[in-house]
């Protein structure tokens, strides 16, 4: 798969996997809330204030999770993620009924693990989300090991496994929709490409040219259009045959591409008619490019010698693209009238 496709696929996957991971972000405080509510039932009124404090913390964590969600996974997410992790860890430490004297190395290690893993739970990657979904409840289990509360850790693990399975299924579903997405992209690319020369076709031109015009108008940078037409191509077809004509069209488009920059748009919009859209070039500079192409085409080493005529114009402020292309076409006709194998500027 080409690199550009892979990047597009990754972007698509990231965009789609956000929802599941956001759910995970909210799940963790809710899990703790369930555990603490259970304490309220078991311990009764004697621990009311501690439990109220815990519930207030859960509320704060939910608000923090909401803020993280609202920040839209930008750079701010990282800052919120770190704050969230800190508050979360302090909340665990402050409200877990373990006296400082009983704190063991395991507890410290578990807390560190929780601190390290939470940002992963917030990350966009499904894989790290799954790790966090399983590892965080595992932290809870280890934390309470040897006490009845370990049951809650086990429950969390069970719940985390559910999350992980959900995420895996979602990933599989995403894989299928990504396939459809890529298929659609390839189809669209094929529809916009001229099968003979590999350049854009008329649909491809129409899909991209107007967008480029708007971008350049907004940026206030020059943009030029060049119309090309092979001279007396009919006689070449008649003399050497259609297949040789086809091969010549391919050679000409290769020569043109070699003279253009990567971001110039080249399209075959008719039988032996090409158009190029040249960003950041005014009419004079575009004429220079067209002249270079004219010379390169004339130099193609073939028995069926071919020349090309061109009409150049610059996009004027606020005018529709059609007006510009009409002007370039008129300049091309002038080049034909003046004897062909030449470039005219309008
Ligand atoms: N081999 C080949 N020929 C094509 C293709 N598309 C169009 N043509 C031919 O291109 C020729 C164009 O002829 P005209 O429009 O008369 O233009 P011309 O002979 O190039 O003359 P000028 O443009 O006036 O210099 C026709 O003979 C078409 O059959 C194609 O895809 N392959």
Tab-separated table of C-alpha atoms and ligand atoms in Angstrom:
chain	number	residue	atom	x	y	z
A	1	UNK	CA	0.000	0.000	0.000
A	2	UNK	CA	1.513	3.395	-0.961
A	3	UNK	CA	2.532	5.701	1.915
A	4	UNK	CA	-0.132	8.317	1.114
A	5	UNK	CA	-2.875	5.661	1.285
A	6	UNK	CA	-1.514	4.363	4.571
A	7	UNK	CA	-1.577	7.886	6.068
A	8	UNK	CA	-5.157	8.391	4.846
A	9	UNK	CA	-6.195	5.025	6.340
A	10	UNK	CA	-4.552	5.849	9.683
A	11	UNK	CA	-6.329	9.212	9.837
A	12	UNK	CA	-9.621	7.492	9.097
A	13	UNK	CA	-9.037	4.857	11.793
A	14	UNK	CA	-8.026	7.463	14.387
A	15	UNK	CA	-11.083	9.555	13.687
A	16	UNK	CA	-13.376	6.552	14.066
A	17	UNK	CA	-11.827	5.037	17.203
A	18	UNK	CA	-12.268	8.170	19.342
A	19	UNK	CA	-15.753	7.331	20.594
A	20	UNK	CA	-14.793	3.938	22.110
A	21	UNK	CA	-11.803	5.384	23.907
A	22	UNK	CA	-13.777	8.320	25.234
A	23	UNK	CA	-16.135	5.766	26.762
A	24	UNK	CA	-13.148	4.144	28.414
A	25	UNK	CA	-12.091	7.488	29.916
A	26	UNK	CA	-15.478	7.787	31.597
A	27	UNK	CA	-15.608	4.146	32.617
A	28	UNK	CA	-12.726	4.271	35.086
A	29	UNK	CA	-14.175	6.884	37.503
A	30	UNK	CA	-17.559	5.196	37.218
A	31	UNK	CA	-15.990	1.873	38.222
A	32	UNK	CA	-14.547	3.488	41.309
A	33	UNK	CA	-17.891	5.141	42.041
A	34	UNK	CA	-19.575	1.723	41.990
A	35	UNK	CA	-16.951	0.381	44.429
A	36	UNK	CA	-17.423	3.316	46.765
A	37	UNK	CA	-21.207	3.091	46.653
A	38	UNK	CA	-20.817	-0.489	47.734
A	39	UNK	CA	-18.747	0.800	50.715
A	40	UNK	CA	-21.621	3.160	51.579
A	41	UNK	CA	-24.026	0.228	51.766
A	42	UNK	CA	-21.608	-1.958	53.760
A	43	UNK	CA	-20.176	0.680	56.123
A	44	UNK	CA	-23.356	2.716	56.578
A	45	UNK	CA	-23.579	6.101	58.283
A	46	UNK	CA	-20.250	5.806	60.124
A	47	UNK	CA	-18.253	6.546	56.973
A	48	UNK	CA	-20.661	9.021	55.412
A	49	UNK	CA	-18.217	11.975	55.159
A	50	UNK	CA	-15.426	9.897	53.657
A	51	UNK	CA	-17.847	8.486	51.145
A	52	UNK	CA	-19.255	11.910	50.290
A	53	UNK	CA	-15.689	13.087	49.674
A	54	UNK	CA	-15.119	10.107	47.392
A	55	UNK	CA	-18.305	10.807	45.446
A	56	UNK	CA	-17.298	14.463	45.064
A	57	UNK	CA	-13.981	13.271	43.654
A	58	UNK	CA	-15.754	10.974	41.210
A	59	UNK	CA	-17.834	13.943	40.084
A	60	UNK	CA	-14.663	16.019	39.626
A	61	UNK	CA	-13.079	13.182	37.622
A	62	UNK	CA	-16.132	12.913	35.394
A	63	UNK	CA	-15.999	16.661	34.746
A	64	UNK	CA	-12.274	16.360	33.976
A	65	UNK	CA	-12.999	13.456	31.604
A	66	UNK	CA	-15.662	15.576	29.929
A	67	UNK	CA	-13.160	18.443	29.529
A	68	UNK	CA	-10.677	16.047	27.944
A	69	UNK	CA	-13.364	14.845	25.560
A	70	UNK	CA	-14.344	18.439	24.735
A	71	UNK	CA	-10.733	19.448	24.062
A	72	UNK	CA	-10.896	17.219	20.985
A	73	UNK	CA	-7.647	15.250	21.338
A	74	UNK	CA	-5.436	18.229	20.572
A	75	UNK	CA	-2.294	19.389	22.361
A	76	UNK	CA	-4.585	20.528	25.174
A	77	UNK	CA	-5.589	16.874	25.597
A	78	UNK	CA	-2.088	16.041	26.720
A	79	UNK	CA	-2.207	18.758	29.409
A	80	UNK	CA	-5.691	17.710	30.538
A	81	UNK	CA	-4.603	14.061	30.370
A	82	UNK	CA	-1.690	14.688	32.744
A	83	UNK	CA	-3.876	16.733	35.143
A	84	UNK	CA	-6.531	14.037	35.014
A	85	UNK	CA	-3.988	11.349	35.766
A	86	UNK	CA	-2.633	13.286	38.754
A	87	UNK	CA	-6.086	13.959	40.215
A	88	UNK	CA	-7.052	10.358	39.619
A	89	UNK	CA	-3.975	9.019	41.397
A	90	UNK	CA	-4.378	11.407	44.336
A	91	UNK	CA	-8.025	10.379	44.562
A	92	UNK	CA	-7.078	6.707	44.693
A	93	UNK	CA	-4.420	7.343	47.325
A	94	UNK	CA	-6.586	9.675	49.423
A	95	UNK	CA	-9.691	7.571	49.529
A	96	UNK	CA	-8.451	4.030	49.666
A	97	UNK	CA	-8.715	2.697	53.165
A	98	UNK	CA	-5.074	1.799	53.595
A	99	UNK	CA	-3.092	3.296	56.446
A	100	UNK	CA	0.299	4.767	55.493
A	101	UNK	CA	2.039	2.168	57.651
A	102	UNK	CA	0.516	-0.636	55.569
A	103	UNK	CA	1.593	0.874	52.241
A	104	UNK	CA	3.863	-1.648	50.595
A	105	UNK	CA	6.089	-1.511	47.559
A	106	UNK	CA	3.322	-3.269	45.619
A	107	UNK	CA	0.974	-0.375	46.367
A	108	UNK	CA	3.517	2.182	45.194
A	109	UNK	CA	4.233	0.148	42.053
A	110	UNK	CA	0.520	-0.211	41.359
A	111	UNK	CA	-0.026	3.520	41.762
A	112	UNK	CA	2.856	4.243	39.402
A	113	UNK	CA	1.392	1.787	36.904
A	114	UNK	CA	-1.956	3.576	37.101
A	115	UNK	CA	-0.241	6.925	36.549
A	116	UNK	CA	1.630	5.584	33.520
A	117	UNK	CA	-1.329	3.729	32.032
A	118	UNK	CA	-4.003	6.410	32.244
A	119	UNK	CA	-2.639	8.552	29.419
A	120	UNK	CA	-2.762	5.391	27.283
A	121	UNK	CA	-6.424	5.010	28.146
A	122	UNK	CA	-6.856	8.531	26.807
A	123	UNK	CA	-4.802	7.923	23.697
A	124	UNK	CA	-6.382	7.520	20.288
A	125	UNK	CA	-4.786	4.169	19.512
A	126	UNK	CA	-7.127	1.225	19.890
A	127	UNK	CA	-4.227	-1.071	20.869
A	128	UNK	CA	-3.044	1.084	23.788
A	129	UNK	CA	-6.671	1.645	24.788
A	130	UNK	CA	-7.101	-2.118	25.091
A	131	UNK	CA	-3.929	-2.435	27.188
A	132	UNK	CA	-5.189	0.275	29.525
A	133	UNK	CA	-8.649	-1.306	29.737
A	134	UNK	CA	-7.076	-4.504	31.042
A	135	UNK	CA	-4.152	-3.136	33.001
A	136	UNK	CA	-5.995	-0.509	35.061
A	137	UNK	CA	-8.388	-2.973	36.736
A	138	UNK	CA	-5.384	-5.262	37.179
A	139	UNK	CA	-3.856	-2.404	39.203
A	140	UNK	CA	-7.008	-2.366	41.339
A	141	UNK	CA	-6.817	-6.115	41.829
A	142	UNK	CA	-3.177	-5.991	42.942
A	143	UNK	CA	-3.868	-2.985	45.170
A	144	UNK	CA	-6.510	-4.833	47.122
A	145	UNK	CA	-4.843	-8.236	46.971
A	146	UNK	CA	-5.529	-10.228	50.136
A	147	UNK	CA	-8.598	-8.155	51.057
A	148	UNK	CA	-12.260	-8.680	50.101
A	149	UNK	CA	-11.985	-5.568	47.919
A	150	UNK	CA	-9.849	-7.572	45.481
A	151	UNK	CA	-13.201	-8.845	44.233
A	152	UNK	CA	-13.834	-5.358	42.840
A	153	UNK	CA	-10.496	-5.502	41.054
A	154	UNK	CA	-11.557	-8.827	39.572
A	155	UNK	CA	-14.871	-7.320	38.567
A	156	UNK	CA	-12.979	-4.401	36.989
A	157	UNK	CA	-10.801	-6.877	35.108
A	158	UNK	CA	-13.907	-8.617	33.847
A	159	UNK	CA	-15.322	-5.239	32.805
A	160	UNK	CA	-11.983	-4.247	31.227
A	161	UNK	CA	-11.998	-7.498	29.246
A	162	UNK	CA	-15.461	-6.544	28.022
A	163	UNK	CA	-14.109	-3.160	26.943
A	164	UNK	CA	-11.161	-4.831	25.226
A	165	UNK	CA	-13.431	-7.235	23.351
A	166	UNK	CA	-15.658	-4.315	22.386
A	167	UNK	CA	-12.668	-2.382	21.122
A	168	UNK	CA	-11.346	-5.396	19.195
A	169	UNK	CA	-14.723	-5.906	17.567
A	170	UNK	CA	-14.823	-2.233	16.788
A	171	UNK	CA	-11.352	-2.497	15.264
A	172	UNK	CA	-12.546	-5.413	13.083
A	173	UNK	CA	-15.577	-3.393	12.057
A	174	UNK	CA	-13.287	-0.456	11.368
A	175	UNK	CA	-11.068	-2.694	9.253
A	176	UNK	CA	-14.075	-3.568	7.100
A	177	UNK	CA	-15.211	0.047	6.755
A	178	UNK	CA	-11.613	1.118	6.095
A	179	UNK	CA	-11.521	-1.405	3.222
A	180	UNK	CA	-14.664	0.129	1.772
A	181	UNK	CA	-13.209	3.589	2.304
A	182	UNK	CA	-9.953	2.683	0.509
A	183	UNK	CA	-11.854	0.958	-2.274
A	184	UNK	CA	-13.937	4.100	-2.751
A	185	UNK	CA	-10.789	6.259	-2.779
A	186	UNK	CA	-9.129	4.033	-5.410
A	187	UNK	CA	-12.266	4.022	-7.507
A	188	UNK	CA	-12.462	7.799	-7.306
A	189	UNK	CA	-8.796	8.109	-8.287
A	190	UNK	CA	-9.369	5.790	-11.256
A	191	UNK	CA	-12.431	7.754	-12.329
A	192	UNK	CA	-10.375	10.944	-12.280
A	193	UNK	CA	-7.429	9.510	-14.233
A	194	UNK	CA	-6.980	9.257	-17.986
A	195	UNK	CA	-6.303	5.575	-18.649
A	196	UNK	CA	-4.069	6.202	-21.688
A	197	UNK	CA	-1.620	8.762	-20.284
A	198	UNK	CA	-2.073	8.432	-16.510
A	199	UNK	CA	-2.652	12.193	-16.138
A	200	UNK	CA	-5.918	13.558	-14.741
A	201	UNK	CA	-8.918	13.453	-17.086
A	202	UNK	CA	-11.604	16.112	-17.448
A	203	UNK	CA	-13.410	14.955	-14.265
A	204	UNK	CA	-10.102	14.984	-12.374
A	205	UNK	CA	-9.429	18.486	-13.648
A	206	UNK	CA	-12.849	19.680	-12.586
A	207	UNK	CA	-12.511	18.078	-9.142
A	208	UNK	CA	-9.211	19.808	-8.373
A	209	UNK	CA	-8.845	22.947	-10.476
A	210	UNK	CA	-11.616	24.959	-8.822
A	211	UNK	CA	-10.281	24.065	-5.371
A	212	UNK	CA	-6.783	25.218	-6.376
A	213	UNK	CA	-8.215	28.457	-7.804
A	214	UNK	CA	-10.013	29.250	-4.537
A	215	UNK	CA	-6.924	28.452	-2.449
A	216	UNK	CA	-4.786	30.782	-4.557
A	217	UNK	CA	-7.354	33.533	-4.626
A	218	UNK	CA	-7.529	33.423	-0.837
A	219	UNK	CA	-3.739	33.450	-0.477
A	220	UNK	CA	-3.398	36.184	-3.113
A	221	UNK	CA	-0.737	34.194	-4.991
A	222	UNK	CA	-0.606	33.941	-8.813
A	223	UNK	CA	-2.015	30.967	-10.681
A	224	UNK	CA	-1.744	30.312	-14.424
A	225	UNK	CA	-3.452	28.067	-16.944
A	226	UNK	CA	-1.816	26.632	-20.074
A	227	UNK	CA	-3.751	24.932	-22.874
A	228	UNK	CA	-1.736	22.564	-25.093
A	229	UNK	CA	-2.777	20.965	-28.365
A	230	UNK	CA	-0.710	18.661	-30.575
A	231	UNK	CA	-0.269	20.002	-34.097
A	232	UNK	CA	-1.669	18.108	-37.083
A	233	UNK	CA	-2.231	15.052	-34.941
A	234	UNK	CA	-4.813	13.747	-37.370
A	235	UNK	CA	-2.159	13.402	-40.071
A	236	UNK	CA	0.096	11.465	-37.659
A	237	UNK	CA	-2.760	9.059	-36.931
A	238	UNK	CA	-3.494	8.760	-40.629
A	239	UNK	CA	0.123	8.151	-41.596
A	240	UNK	CA	1.407	5.944	-38.734
A	241	UNK	CA	-1.785	4.423	-37.394
A	242	UNK	CA	-3.869	4.946	-34.245
A	243	UNK	CA	-1.648	2.748	-32.058
A	244	UNK	CA	1.423	4.863	-32.853
A	245	UNK	CA	-0.722	7.950	-32.174
A	246	UNK	CA	-1.605	6.545	-28.755
A	247	UNK	CA	2.056	5.840	-27.965
A	248	UNK	CA	2.937	9.380	-28.993
A	249	UNK	CA	0.269	10.813	-26.674
A	250	UNK	CA	1.840	8.816	-23.840
A	251	UNK	CA	5.326	10.057	-24.691
A	252	UNK	CA	4.139	13.670	-24.878
A	253	UNK	CA	2.424	13.442	-21.488
A	254	UNK	CA	5.581	11.929	-19.959
A	255	UNK	CA	7.671	14.767	-21.376
A	256	UNK	CA	5.184	17.322	-20.046
A	257	UNK	CA	5.142	15.777	-16.581
A	258	UNK	CA	8.928	15.838	-16.487
A	259	UNK	CA	8.891	19.589	-17.151
A	260	UNK	CA	6.272	20.312	-14.477
A	261	UNK	CA	6.533	20.400	-10.690
A	262	UNK	CA	4.914	17.801	-8.438
A	263	UNK	CA	2.077	20.097	-7.410
A	264	UNK	CA	1.217	21.341	-10.914
A	265	UNK	CA	-2.020	19.839	-12.201
A	266	UNK	CA	-1.847	18.278	-15.677
A	267	UNK	CA	-4.957	16.869	-17.361
A	268	UNK	CA	-5.843	15.460	-20.765
A	269	UNK	CA	-9.190	17.072	-21.437
A	270	UNK	CA	-9.634	16.063	-25.067
A	271	UNK	CA	-8.151	13.683	-27.630
A	272	UNK	CA	-4.846	15.545	-28.177
A	273	UNK	CA	-5.558	18.438	-25.859
A	274	UNK	CA	-3.922	18.948	-22.449
A	275	UNK	CA	-4.308	21.611	-19.803
A	276	UNK	CA	-1.950	22.542	-16.974
A	277	UNK	CA	-2.671	24.572	-13.850
A	278	UNK	CA	0.511	26.139	-12.493
A	279	UNK	CA	0.387	27.460	-8.910
A	280	UNK	CA	2.547	30.435	-7.885
A	281	UNK	CA	3.437	31.332	-11.491
A	282	UNK	CA	2.336	34.517	-13.227
A	283	UNK	CA	1.645	34.570	-16.973
A	284	UNK	CA	5.276	35.406	-17.890
A	285	UNK	CA	6.716	32.538	-15.813
A	286	UNK	CA	4.026	30.126	-17.085
A	287	UNK	CA	4.901	31.124	-20.667
A	288	UNK	CA	8.492	30.139	-19.883
A	289	UNK	CA	7.298	26.699	-18.687
A	290	UNK	CA	5.070	26.267	-21.780
A	291	UNK	CA	7.994	27.227	-24.033
A	292	UNK	CA	10.186	24.635	-22.281
A	293	UNK	CA	7.499	21.989	-22.848
A	294	UNK	CA	7.125	23.006	-26.501
A	295	UNK	CA	10.877	22.537	-27.067
A	296	UNK	CA	10.948	19.218	-25.181
A	297	UNK	CA	8.031	17.847	-27.242
A	298	UNK	CA	9.679	18.931	-30.499
A	299	UNK	CA	12.813	17.097	-29.369
A	300	UNK	CA	11.018	13.737	-28.884
A	301	UNK	CA	13.018	11.276	-30.921
A	302	UNK	CA	10.436	9.514	-33.082
A	303	UNK	CA	9.826	8.961	-36.798
A	304	UNK	CA	6.396	10.542	-36.344
A	305	UNK	CA	7.738	13.971	-35.445
A	306	UNK	CA	5.297	16.043	-33.461
A	307	UNK	CA	4.999	19.660	-32.353
A	308	UNK	CA	2.711	21.329	-29.861
A	309	UNK	CA	0.997	24.719	-29.608
A	310	UNK	CA	0.107	26.419	-26.319
A	311	UNK	CA	-2.046	29.247	-24.971
A	312	UNK	CA	-1.124	30.787	-21.616
A	313	UNK	CA	-3.037	33.044	-19.280
A	314	UNK	CA	-3.069	34.017	-15.632
A	315	UNK	CA	-6.135	33.687	-13.413
A	316	UNK	CA	-7.483	37.184	-12.764
A	317	UNK	CA	-8.932	38.288	-9.420
A	318	UNK	CA	-12.423	36.952	-8.748
A	319	UNK	CA	-13.086	35.603	-12.243
A	320	UNK	CA	-14.605	32.119	-12.619
A	321	UNK	CA	-12.190	29.441	-13.838
A	322	UNK	CA	-14.244	29.010	-16.986
A	323	UNK	CA	-13.428	32.596	-18.053
A	324	UNK	CA	-9.703	31.890	-17.562
A	325	UNK	CA	-9.796	28.633	-19.523
A	326	UNK	CA	-11.746	30.330	-22.337
A	327	UNK	CA	-8.983	32.956	-22.529
A	328	UNK	CA	-6.262	30.261	-22.554
A	329	UNK	CA	-8.179	28.423	-25.290
A	330	UNK	CA	-8.387	31.643	-27.340
A	331	UNK	CA	-4.613	32.121	-26.923
A	332	UNK	CA	-4.122	28.528	-28.106
A	333	UNK	CA	-6.242	29.181	-31.211
A	334	UNK	CA	-4.114	32.278	-31.875
A	335	UNK	CA	-0.965	30.106	-31.656
A	336	UNK	CA	-2.524	27.685	-34.181
A	337	UNK	CA	-3.480	30.564	-36.491
A	338	UNK	CA	0.020	32.046	-36.293
A	339	UNK	CA	1.592	28.877	-37.636
A	340	UNK	CA	1.609	26.299	-34.762
A	341	UNK	CA	4.630	25.015	-32.755
A	342	UNK	CA	4.490	28.196	-30.679
A	343	UNK	CA	3.256	29.643	-27.371
A	344	UNK	CA	0.882	32.604	-27.161
A	345	UNK	CA	0.009	34.537	-24.023
A	346	UNK	CA	-3.308	36.270	-23.293
B	1	LIG	N1	-4.258	8.009	-31.416
B	1	LIG	C1	-5.212	8.760	-30.863
B	1	LIG	N2	-5.757	9.740	-31.584
B	1	LIG	C2	-6.700	10.522	-31.023
B	1	LIG	C3	-7.127	10.299	-29.712
B	1	LIG	N3	-8.077	11.217	-29.411
B	1	LIG	C4	-8.225	11.986	-30.528
B	1	LIG	N4	-7.392	11.556	-31.475
B	1	LIG	C5	-7.243	12.089	-32.846
B	1	LIG	O1	-6.688	13.400	-32.816
B	1	LIG	C6	-7.023	14.023	-34.033
B	1	LIG	C7	-7.358	15.462	-33.771
B	1	LIG	O2	-7.529	16.069	-35.003
B	1	LIG	P1	-7.908	17.576	-35.185
B	1	LIG	O3	-8.878	18.004	-34.122
B	1	LIG	O4	-8.349	17.780	-36.612
B	1	LIG	O5	-6.599	18.364	-34.914
B	1	LIG	P2	-5.158	18.241	-35.543
B	1	LIG	O6	-5.069	17.260	-36.648
B	1	LIG	O7	-4.223	17.989	-34.395
B	1	LIG	O8	-4.905	19.664	-36.119
B	1	LIG	P3	-4.616	20.984	-35.312
B	1	LIG	O9	-5.057	20.802	-33.896
B	1	LIG	O10	-5.378	22.035	-36.017
B	1	LIG	O11	-3.135	21.216	-35.422
B	1	LIG	C8	-8.168	13.235	-34.642
B	1	LIG	O12	-7.697	12.529	-35.759
B	1	LIG	C9	-8.552	12.261	-33.550
B	1	LIG	O13	-8.977	11.006	-34.079
B	1	LIG	C10	-6.538	9.229	-28.965
B	1	LIG	O14	-6.848	8.976	-27.800
B	1	LIG	N5	-5.594	8.496	-29.580
